[in-house]
Coordinates of C-alpha atoms in Angstrom, one line a residue:
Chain A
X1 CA 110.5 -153.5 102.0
X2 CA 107.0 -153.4 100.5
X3 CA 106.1 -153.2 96.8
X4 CA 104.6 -149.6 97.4
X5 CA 108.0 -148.4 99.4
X6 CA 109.9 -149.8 96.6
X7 CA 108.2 -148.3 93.6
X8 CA 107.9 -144.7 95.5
X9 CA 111.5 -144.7 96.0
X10 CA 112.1 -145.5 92.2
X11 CA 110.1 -142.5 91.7
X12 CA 111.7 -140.3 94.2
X13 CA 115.1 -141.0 92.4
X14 CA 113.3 -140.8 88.9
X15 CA 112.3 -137.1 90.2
X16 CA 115.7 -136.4 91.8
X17 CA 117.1 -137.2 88.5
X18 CA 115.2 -135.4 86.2
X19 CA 115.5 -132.1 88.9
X20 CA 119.0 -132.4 88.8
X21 CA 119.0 -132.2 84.5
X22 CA 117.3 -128.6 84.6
X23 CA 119.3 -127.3 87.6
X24 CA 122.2 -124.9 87.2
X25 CA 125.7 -126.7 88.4
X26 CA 128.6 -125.1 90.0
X27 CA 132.2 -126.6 89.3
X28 CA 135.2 -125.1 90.3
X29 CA 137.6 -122.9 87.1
X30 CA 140.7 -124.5 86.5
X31 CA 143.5 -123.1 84.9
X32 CA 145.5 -126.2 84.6
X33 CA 148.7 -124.5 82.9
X34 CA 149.0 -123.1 85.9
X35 CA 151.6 -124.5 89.0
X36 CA 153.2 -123.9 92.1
X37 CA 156.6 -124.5 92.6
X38 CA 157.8 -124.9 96.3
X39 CA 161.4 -124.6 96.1
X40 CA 164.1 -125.3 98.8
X41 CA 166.8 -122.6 97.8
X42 CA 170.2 -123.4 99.0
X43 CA 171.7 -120.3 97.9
X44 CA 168.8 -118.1 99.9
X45 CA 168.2 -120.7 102.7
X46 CA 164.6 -120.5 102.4
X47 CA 162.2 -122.2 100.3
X48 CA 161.2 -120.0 98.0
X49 CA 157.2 -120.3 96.2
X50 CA 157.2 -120.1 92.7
X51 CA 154.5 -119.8 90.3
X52 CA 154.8 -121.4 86.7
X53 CA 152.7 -120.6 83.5
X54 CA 152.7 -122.8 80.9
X55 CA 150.9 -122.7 76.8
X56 CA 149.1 -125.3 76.3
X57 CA 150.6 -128.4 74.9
X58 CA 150.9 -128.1 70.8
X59 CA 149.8 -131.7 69.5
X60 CA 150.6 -130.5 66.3
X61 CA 154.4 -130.1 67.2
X62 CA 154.9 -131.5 70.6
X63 CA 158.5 -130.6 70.8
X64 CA 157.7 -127.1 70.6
X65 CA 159.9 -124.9 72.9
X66 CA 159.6 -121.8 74.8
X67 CA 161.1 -118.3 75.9
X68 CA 160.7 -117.9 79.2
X69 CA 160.0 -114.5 81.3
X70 CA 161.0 -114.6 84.5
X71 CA 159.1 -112.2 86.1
X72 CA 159.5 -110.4 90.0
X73 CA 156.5 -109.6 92.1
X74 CA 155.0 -112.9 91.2
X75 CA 152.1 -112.2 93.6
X76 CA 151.3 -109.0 92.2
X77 CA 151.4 -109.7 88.1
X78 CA 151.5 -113.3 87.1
X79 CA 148.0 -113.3 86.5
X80 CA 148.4 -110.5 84.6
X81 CA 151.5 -111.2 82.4
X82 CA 150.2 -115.5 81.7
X83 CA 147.0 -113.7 80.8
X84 CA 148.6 -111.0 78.3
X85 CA 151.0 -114.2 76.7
X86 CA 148.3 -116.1 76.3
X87 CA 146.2 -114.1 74.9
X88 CA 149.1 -112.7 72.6
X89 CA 150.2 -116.0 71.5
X90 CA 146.8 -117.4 70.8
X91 CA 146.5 -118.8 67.3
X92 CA 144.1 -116.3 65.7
X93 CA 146.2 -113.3 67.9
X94 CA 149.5 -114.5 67.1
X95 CA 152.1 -111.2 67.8
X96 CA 154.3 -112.8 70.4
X97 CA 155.4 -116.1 70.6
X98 CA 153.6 -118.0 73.4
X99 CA 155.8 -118.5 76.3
X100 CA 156.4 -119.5 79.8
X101 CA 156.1 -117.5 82.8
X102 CA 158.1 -118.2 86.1
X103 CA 156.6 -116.0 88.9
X104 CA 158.6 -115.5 91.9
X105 CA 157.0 -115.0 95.1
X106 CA 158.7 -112.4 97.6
X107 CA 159.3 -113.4 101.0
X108 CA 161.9 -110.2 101.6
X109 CA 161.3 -108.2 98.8
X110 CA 163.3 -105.2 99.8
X111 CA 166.4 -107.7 100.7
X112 CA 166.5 -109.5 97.6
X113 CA 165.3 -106.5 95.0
X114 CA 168.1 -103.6 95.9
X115 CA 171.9 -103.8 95.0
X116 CA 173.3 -101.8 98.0
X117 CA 172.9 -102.1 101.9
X118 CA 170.9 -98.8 102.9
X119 CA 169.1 -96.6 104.7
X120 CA 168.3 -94.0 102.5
X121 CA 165.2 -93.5 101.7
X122 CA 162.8 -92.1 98.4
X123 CA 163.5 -88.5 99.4
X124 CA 167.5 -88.7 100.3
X125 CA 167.1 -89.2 103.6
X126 CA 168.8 -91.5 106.0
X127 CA 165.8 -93.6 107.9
X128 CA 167.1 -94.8 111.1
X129 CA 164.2 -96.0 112.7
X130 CA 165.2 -99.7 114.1
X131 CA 162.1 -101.5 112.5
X132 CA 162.4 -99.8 108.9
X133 CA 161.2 -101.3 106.2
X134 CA 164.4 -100.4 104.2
X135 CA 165.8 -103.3 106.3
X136 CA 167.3 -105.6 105.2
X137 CA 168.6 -104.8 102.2
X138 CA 170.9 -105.2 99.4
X139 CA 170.4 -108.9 98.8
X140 CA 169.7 -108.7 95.3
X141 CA 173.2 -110.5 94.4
X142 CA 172.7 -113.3 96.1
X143 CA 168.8 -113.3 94.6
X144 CA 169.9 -113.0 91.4
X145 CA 172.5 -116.0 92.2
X146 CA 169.3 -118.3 93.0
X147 CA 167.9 -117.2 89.8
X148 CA 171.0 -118.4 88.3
X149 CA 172.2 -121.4 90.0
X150 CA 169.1 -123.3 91.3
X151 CA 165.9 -121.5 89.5
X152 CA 166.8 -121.6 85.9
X153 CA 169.0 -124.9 85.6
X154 CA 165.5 -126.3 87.3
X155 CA 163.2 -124.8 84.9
X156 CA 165.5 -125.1 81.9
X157 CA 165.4 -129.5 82.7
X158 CA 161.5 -129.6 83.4
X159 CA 160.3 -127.9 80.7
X160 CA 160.8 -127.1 76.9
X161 CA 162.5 -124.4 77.1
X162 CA 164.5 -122.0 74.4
X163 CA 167.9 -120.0 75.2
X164 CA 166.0 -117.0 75.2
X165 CA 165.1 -116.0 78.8
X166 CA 163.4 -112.3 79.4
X167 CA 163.7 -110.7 83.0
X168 CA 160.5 -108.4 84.3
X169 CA 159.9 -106.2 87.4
X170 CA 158.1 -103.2 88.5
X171 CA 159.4 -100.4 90.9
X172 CA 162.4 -102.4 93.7
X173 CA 161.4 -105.2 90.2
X174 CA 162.4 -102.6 88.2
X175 CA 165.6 -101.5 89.5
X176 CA 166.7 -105.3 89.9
X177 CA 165.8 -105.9 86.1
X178 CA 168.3 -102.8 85.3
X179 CA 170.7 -103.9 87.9
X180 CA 170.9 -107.3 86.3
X181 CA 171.6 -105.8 83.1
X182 CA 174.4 -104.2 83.8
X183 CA 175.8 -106.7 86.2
X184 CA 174.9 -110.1 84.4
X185 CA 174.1 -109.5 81.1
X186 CA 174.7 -113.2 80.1
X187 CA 171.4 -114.2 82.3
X188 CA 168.8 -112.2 79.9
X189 CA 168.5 -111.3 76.6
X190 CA 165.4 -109.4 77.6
X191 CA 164.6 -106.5 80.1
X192 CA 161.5 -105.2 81.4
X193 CA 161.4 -102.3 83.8
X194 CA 158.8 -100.7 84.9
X195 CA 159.1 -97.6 86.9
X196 CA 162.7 -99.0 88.4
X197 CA 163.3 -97.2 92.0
X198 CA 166.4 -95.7 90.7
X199 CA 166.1 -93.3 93.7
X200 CA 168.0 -96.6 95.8
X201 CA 170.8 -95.7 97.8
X202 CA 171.5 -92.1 96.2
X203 CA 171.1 -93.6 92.9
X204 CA 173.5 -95.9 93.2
X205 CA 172.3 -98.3 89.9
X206 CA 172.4 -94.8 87.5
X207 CA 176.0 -94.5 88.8
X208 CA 176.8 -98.1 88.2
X209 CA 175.3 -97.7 84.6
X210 CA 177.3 -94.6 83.6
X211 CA 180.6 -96.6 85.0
X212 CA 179.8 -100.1 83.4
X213 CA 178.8 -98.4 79.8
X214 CA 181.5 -97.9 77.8
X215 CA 180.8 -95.0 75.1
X216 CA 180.0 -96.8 71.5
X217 CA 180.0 -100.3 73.7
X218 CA 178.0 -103.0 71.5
X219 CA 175.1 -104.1 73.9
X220 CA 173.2 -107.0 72.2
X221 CA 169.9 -106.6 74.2
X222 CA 166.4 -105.3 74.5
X223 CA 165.2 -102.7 77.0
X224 CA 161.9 -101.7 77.4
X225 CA 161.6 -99.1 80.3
X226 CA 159.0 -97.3 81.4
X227 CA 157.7 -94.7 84.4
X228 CA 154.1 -93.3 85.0
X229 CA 152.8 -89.9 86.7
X230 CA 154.1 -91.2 90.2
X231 CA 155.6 -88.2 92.5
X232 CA 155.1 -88.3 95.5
X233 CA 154.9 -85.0 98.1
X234 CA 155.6 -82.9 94.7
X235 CA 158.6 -84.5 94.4
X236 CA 159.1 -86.9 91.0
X237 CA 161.9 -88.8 91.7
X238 CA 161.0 -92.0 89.8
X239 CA 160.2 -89.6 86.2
X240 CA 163.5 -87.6 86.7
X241 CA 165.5 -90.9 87.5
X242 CA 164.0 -92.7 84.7
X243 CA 165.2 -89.7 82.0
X244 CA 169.1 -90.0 83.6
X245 CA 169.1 -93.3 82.4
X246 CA 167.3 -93.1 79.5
X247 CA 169.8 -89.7 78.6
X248 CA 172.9 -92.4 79.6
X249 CA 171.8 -94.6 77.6
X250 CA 171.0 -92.4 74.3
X251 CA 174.4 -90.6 75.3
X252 CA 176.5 -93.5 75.0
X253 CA 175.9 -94.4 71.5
X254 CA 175.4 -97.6 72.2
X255 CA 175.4 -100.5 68.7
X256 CA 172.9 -103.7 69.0
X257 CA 170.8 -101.8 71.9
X258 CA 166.5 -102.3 71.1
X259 CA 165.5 -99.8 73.1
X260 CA 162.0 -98.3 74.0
X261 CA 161.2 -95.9 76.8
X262 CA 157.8 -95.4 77.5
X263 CA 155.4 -92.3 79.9
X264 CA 152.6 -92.8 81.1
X265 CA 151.3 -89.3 82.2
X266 CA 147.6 -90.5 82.8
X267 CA 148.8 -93.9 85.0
X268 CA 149.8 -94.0 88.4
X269 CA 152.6 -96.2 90.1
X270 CA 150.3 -98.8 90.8
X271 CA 148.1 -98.6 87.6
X272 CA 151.0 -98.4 85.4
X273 CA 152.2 -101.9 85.3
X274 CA 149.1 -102.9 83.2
X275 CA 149.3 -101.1 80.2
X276 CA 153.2 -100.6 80.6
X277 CA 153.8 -104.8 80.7
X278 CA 150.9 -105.5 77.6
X279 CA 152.9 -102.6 75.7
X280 CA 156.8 -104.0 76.7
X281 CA 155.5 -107.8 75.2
X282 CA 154.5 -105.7 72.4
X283 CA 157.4 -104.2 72.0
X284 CA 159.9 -106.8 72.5
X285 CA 158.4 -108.7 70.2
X286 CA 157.6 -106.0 67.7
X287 CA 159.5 -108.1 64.5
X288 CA 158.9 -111.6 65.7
X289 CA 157.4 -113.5 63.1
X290 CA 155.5 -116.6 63.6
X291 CA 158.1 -119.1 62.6
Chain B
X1 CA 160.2 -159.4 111.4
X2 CA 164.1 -158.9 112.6
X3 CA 165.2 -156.0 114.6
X4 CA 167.5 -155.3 111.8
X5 CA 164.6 -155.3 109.4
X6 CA 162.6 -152.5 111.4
X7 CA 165.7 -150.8 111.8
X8 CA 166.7 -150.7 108.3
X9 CA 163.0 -149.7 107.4
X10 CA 163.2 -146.5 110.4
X11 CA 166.6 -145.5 108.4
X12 CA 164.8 -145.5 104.8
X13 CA 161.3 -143.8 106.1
X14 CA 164.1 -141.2 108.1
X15 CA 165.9 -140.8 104.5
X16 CA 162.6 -140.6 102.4
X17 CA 161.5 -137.6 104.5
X18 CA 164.6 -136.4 105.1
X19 CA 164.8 -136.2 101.4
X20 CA 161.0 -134.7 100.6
X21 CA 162.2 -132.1 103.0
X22 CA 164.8 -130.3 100.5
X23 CA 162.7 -131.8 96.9
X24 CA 161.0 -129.3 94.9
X25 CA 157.0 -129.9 94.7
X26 CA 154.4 -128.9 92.0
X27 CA 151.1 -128.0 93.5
X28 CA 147.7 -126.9 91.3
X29 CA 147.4 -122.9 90.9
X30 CA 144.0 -122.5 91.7
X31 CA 141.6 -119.4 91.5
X32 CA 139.2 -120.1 93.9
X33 CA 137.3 -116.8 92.7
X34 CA 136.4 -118.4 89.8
X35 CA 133.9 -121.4 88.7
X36 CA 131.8 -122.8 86.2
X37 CA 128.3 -122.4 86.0
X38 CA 126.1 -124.8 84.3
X39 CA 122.8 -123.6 83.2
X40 CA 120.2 -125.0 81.4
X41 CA 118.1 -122.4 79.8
X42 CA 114.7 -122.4 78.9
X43 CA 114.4 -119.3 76.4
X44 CA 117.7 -120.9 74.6
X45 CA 115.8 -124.1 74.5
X46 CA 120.0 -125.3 75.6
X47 CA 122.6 -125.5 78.4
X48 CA 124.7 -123.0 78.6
X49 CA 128.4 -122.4 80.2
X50 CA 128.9 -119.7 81.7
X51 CA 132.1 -118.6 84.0
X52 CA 132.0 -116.3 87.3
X53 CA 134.3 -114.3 89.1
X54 CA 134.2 -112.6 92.4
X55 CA 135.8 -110.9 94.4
X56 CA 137.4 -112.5 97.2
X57 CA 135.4 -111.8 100.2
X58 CA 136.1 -108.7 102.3
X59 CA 136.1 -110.4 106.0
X60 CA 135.6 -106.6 107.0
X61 CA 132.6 -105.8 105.3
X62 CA 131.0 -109.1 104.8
X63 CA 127.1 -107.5 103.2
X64 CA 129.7 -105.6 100.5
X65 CA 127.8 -105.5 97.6
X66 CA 129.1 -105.5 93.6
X67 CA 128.4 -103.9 90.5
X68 CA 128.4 -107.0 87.4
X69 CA 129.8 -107.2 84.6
X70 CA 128.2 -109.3 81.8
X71 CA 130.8 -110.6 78.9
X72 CA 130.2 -111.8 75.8
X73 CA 132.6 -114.2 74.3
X74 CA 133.4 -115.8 77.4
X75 CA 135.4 -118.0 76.3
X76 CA 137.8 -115.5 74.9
X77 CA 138.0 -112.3 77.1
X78 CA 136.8 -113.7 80.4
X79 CA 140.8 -114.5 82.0
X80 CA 141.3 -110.2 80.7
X81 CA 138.5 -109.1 82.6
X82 CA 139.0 -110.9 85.6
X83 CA 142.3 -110.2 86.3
X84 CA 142.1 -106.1 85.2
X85 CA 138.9 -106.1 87.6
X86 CA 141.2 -107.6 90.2
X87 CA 143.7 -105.8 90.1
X88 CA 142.9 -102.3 89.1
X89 CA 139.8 -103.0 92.8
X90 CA 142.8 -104.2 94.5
X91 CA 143.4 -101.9 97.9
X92 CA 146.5 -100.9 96.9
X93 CA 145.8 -99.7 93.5
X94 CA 141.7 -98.8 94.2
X95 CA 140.5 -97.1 90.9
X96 CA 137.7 -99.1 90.0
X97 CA 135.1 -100.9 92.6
X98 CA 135.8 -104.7 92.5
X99 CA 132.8 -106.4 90.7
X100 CA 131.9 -109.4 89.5
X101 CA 132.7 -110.8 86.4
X102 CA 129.6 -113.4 83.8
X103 CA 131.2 -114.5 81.3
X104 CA 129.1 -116.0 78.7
X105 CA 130.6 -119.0 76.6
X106 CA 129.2 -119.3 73.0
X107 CA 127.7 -122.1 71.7
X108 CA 126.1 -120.3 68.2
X109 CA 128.2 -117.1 68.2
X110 CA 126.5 -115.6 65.1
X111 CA 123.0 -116.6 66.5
X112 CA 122.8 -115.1 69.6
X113 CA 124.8 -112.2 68.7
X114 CA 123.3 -110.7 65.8
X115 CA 120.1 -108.6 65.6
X116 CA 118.8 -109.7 62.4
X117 CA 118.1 -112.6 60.1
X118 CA 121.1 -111.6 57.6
X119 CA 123.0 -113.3 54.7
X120 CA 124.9 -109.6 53.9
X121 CA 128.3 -110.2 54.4
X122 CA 131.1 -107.7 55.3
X123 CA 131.1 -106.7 51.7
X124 CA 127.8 -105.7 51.4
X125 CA 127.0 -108.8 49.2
X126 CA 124.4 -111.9 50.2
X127 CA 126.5 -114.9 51.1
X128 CA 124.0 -117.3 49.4
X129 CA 126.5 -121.0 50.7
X130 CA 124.2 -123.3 52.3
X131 CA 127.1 -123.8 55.2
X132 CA 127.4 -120.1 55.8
X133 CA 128.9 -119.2 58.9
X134 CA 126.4 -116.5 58.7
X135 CA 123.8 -118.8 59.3
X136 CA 121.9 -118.8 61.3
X137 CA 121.4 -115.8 62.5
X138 CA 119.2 -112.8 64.1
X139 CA 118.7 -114.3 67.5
X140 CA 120.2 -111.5 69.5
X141 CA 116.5 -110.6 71.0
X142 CA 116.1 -114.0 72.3
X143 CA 119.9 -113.8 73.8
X144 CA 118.9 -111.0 75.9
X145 CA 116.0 -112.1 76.8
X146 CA 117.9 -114.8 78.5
X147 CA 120.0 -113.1 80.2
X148 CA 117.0 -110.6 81.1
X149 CA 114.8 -113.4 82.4
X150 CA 117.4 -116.6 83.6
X151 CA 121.0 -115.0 84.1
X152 CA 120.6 -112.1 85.5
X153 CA 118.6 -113.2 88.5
X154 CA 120.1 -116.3 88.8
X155 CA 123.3 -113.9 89.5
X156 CA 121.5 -111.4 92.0
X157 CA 119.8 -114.1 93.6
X158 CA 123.1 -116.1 94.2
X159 CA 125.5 -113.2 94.6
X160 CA 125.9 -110.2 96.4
X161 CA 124.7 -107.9 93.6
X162 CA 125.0 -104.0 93.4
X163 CA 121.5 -102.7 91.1
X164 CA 124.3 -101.7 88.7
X165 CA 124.9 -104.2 85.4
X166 CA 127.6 -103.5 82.9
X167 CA 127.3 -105.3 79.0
X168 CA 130.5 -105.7 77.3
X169 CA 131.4 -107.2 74.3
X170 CA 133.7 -106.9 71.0
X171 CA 133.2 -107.6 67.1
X172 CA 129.4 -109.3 67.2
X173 CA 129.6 -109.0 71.1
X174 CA 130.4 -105.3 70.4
X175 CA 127.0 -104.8 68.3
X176 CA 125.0 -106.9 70.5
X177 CA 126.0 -104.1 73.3
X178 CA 124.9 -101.3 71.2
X179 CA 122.1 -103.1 70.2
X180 CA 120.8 -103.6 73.4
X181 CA 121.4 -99.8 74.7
X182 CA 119.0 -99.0 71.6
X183 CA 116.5 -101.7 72.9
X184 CA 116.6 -102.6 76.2
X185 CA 118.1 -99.8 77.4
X186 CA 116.5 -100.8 81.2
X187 CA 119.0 -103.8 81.3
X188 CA 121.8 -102.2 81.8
X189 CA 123.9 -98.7 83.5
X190 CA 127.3 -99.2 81.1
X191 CA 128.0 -100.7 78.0
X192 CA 131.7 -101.6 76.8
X193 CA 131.5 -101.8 73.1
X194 CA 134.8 -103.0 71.6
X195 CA 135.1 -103.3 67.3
X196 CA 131.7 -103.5 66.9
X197 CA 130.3 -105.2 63.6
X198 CA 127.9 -102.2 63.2
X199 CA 128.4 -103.5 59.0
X200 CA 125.6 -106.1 59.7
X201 CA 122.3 -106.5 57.6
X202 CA 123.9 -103.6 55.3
X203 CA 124.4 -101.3 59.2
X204 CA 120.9 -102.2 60.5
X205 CA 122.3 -101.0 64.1
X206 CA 123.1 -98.0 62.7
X207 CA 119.8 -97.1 60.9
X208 CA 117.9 -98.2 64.3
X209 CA 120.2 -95.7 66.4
X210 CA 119.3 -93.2 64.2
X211 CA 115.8 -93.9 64.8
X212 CA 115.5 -94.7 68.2
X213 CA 117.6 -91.6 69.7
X214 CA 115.5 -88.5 68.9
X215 CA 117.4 -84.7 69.2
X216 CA 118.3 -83.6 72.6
X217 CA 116.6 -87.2 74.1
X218 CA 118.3 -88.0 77.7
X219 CA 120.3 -90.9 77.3
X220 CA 121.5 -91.4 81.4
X221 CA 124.1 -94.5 80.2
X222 CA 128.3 -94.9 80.1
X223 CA 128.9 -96.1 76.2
X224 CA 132.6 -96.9 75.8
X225 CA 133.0 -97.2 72.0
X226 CA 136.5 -98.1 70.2
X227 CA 137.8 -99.4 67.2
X228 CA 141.6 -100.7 66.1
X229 CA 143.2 -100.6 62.2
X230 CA 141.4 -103.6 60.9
X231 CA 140.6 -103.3 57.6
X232 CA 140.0 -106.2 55.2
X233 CA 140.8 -106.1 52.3
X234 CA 141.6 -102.2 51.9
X235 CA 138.2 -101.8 53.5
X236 CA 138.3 -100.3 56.4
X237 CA 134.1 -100.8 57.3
X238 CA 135.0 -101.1 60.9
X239 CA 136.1 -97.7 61.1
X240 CA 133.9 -96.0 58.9
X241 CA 130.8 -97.9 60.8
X242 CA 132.1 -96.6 64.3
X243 CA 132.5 -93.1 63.0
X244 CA 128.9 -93.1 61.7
X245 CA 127.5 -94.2 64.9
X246 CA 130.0 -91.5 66.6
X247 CA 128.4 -88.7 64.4
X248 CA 124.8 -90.3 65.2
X249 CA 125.6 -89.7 68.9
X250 CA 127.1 -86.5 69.2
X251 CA 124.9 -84.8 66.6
X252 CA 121.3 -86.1 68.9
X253 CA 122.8 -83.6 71.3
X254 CA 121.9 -86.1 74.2
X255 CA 121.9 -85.3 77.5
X256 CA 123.0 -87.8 80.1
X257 CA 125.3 -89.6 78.1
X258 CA 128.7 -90.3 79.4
X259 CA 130.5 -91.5 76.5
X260 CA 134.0 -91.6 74.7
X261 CA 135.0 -93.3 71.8
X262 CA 138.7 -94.4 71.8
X263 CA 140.6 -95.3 68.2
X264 CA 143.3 -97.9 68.2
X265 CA 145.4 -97.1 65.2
X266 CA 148.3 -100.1 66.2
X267 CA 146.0 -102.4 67.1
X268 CA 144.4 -105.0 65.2
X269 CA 140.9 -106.5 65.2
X270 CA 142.0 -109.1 67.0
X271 CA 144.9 -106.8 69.8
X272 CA 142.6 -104.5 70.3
X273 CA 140.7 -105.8 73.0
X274 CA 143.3 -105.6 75.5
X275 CA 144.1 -102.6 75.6
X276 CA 140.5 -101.5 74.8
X277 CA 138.7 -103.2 77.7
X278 CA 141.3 -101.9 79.9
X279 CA 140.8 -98.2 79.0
X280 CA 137.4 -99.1 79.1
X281 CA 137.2 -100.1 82.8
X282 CA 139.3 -96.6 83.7
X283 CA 136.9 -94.3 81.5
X284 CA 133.6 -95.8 83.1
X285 CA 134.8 -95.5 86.2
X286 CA 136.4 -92.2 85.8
X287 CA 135.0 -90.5 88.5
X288 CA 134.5 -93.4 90.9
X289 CA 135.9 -93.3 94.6
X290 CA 135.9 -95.8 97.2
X291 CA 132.8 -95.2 99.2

């Protein structure tokens, strides 16, 4: 290599150099809280995707623990829900306690969110077609069994969690969350059901609530429940639903029940999960106090 | 080595799978959507950060173009405005367009954001400390001129950009907005104004609205204008200051103007933007339908 080939290459990297200080520089957003769980369930015989949302580590108390919400539909409103806790538990925001989120992922959402094996559909209806989508069904036992056995005892020894676990769903979400209340109410202290598809199986969960509530029964929990402006063909199954259970509720007396039920006349089925899940945190946590 | 050996080292590589096969496994959550920008900026004189979204692509209509939406306070509201873009433009729920999301990270908050040179605090009364937060201050202009002159077509050169820019911001971000609608009003088609600090340099935004928008002028711009209960001090200047430039705008008898102001009376300064930007997105794009 000659002097002259030398020196123009020190130039060519001096001007390389200097180029690449004035240029704009694309690197990828990371949200590092942010995992996926692949989890071999033994109770479900699948392995099941799970996505986990975690605050930030606090240096200032490291062995700082969490409630955690577990939360149906992951694919659909993790973003959202991480997003609304951290935001709500950020330091100068401060109304909820930050918390974890555990996203689960459907593989057979209509299996593993209803109570009951059936083939009646939204408007009363038996649906018999062979390739329905009300099929299969009534797995939400067994789901709630995973949740249970495998999902919780796993999250509960990886991460710093409190004994304070809330349970979130929207529509077949919905009806699990107010299933699971009535059926396991040692799992959750915490409900969140957003337009629950009471309509299931010739609203089989409303007659399973009127049964199960005893009148004056003490129910230590909190309920936030909610529906939007959602009929469908003039019908409004979800609204009319949603008032039987909020009127069983109210008309059992019930002691130790925080209860909120929410409309939302201007929001749709599919709208209504992001206003209706900002204002359940809020309401959950309406007298939590910074400790 | 012995056939033993290689046998004995089949078993444990059999056993080691065998074993991965049924472990759980933490992979990254990633958002592919989303990345860093670097940019070094001339007018600013400094690099700046700034964050992107987009929307996935749409492998059926790969020219699809997007409307933008420039964010102030990146850093803080850029994860909100993401995700409600997201979801409320997803297919299945389809009541805004998707668009893409600039989120501008600060480096001097109070210079960039603020229209004036200004030691006037909240209270009316000159903070005269020589570490002022307040200082220093009054560079909004310049601000704008750099996203007029670098950001903006650095985005529409780089991205797949509708001619249709949206400014949003809250507090000092929610005075810059206004502050450029009286200024620049070429810039941009909506403005998002969230809490805006309109008290500044004794309401210097306010007396140059006044000016600037003569009786029965047309005004063809979206202004979304809120403010939450966030009084200091049993002052409640936030308010008052929103309802002045409320009066300003509806007694100009504009034409053109699509506008609503929205008062958050259980919200803080520091909730509000939640809910805010959210029912910020659904009035601006009130009468929107997929093309």
């Amino acid at each position: 290599m000659t002097q002259t080939s030398r020196i123009s290459i020190f130039v060519m990297l001096f001007v390389l150099i200097a180029l690449n200080a004035t240029a704009q520089k694309i690197t990828p957003y990371l949200q590092s809280t942010k995992k996926i769980l692949t989890f071999p369930s033994k109770v479900l015989n699948e392995t099941r995707t799970i996505y986990i949302h975690c605050p930030k580590a606090d240096s200032t108390n490291p062995n700082k623990t969490y409630p955690v919400l577990y939360l149906m539909d992951g694919e659909s409103h993790f973003d959202m829900l991480s997003q609304y806790s951290d935001y709500l538990g950020r330091w100068d925001v401060n109304v909820i306690p930050q918390m974890i989120i555990v996203g689960i992922v459907n593989t057979k959402r209509t299996r593993d969110l209803t109570p009951t094996e059936s083939i009646i559909n939204y408007f009363g209806l038996p649906d018999t077609s062979k390739v329905s989508w009300m099929k299969p069904s009534g797995g939400n036992e067994r789901f709630l069994q995973f949740i249970r056995e495998e999902l919780m005892p796993y999250i509960n020894s990886h991460y710093k969690t409190e004994p304070h676990n809330i349970l979130a769903g929207h529509s077949f979400g919905g009806l699990a969350a107010v299933y699971c209340l009535f059926t396991h109410p040692e799992m959750f202290q915490m409900y969140i059901s957003v337009s629950p598809s009471l309509w299931w199986d010739r609203e089989y969960v409303l007659k399973l609530a009127d049964q199960k509530l005893k009148k004056g029964a003490v129910l230590n929990k909190t309920l936030f429940l909610s529906d939007a402006n959602e009929g469908v063909s003039d019908s409004s199954t979800f609204h009319t639903n949603v008032l039987k259970l909020d009127a069983i509720l109210k008309g059992k007396t019930l002691t130790g029940l925080n209860y909120q039920y929410n409309y939302y006349s201007h929001e749709t089925h599919m709208t209504e999960p992001l206003p209706a899940y900002y204002d359940a945190l809020r309401f959950i946590y309406k007298d939590w106090k910074n400790p």
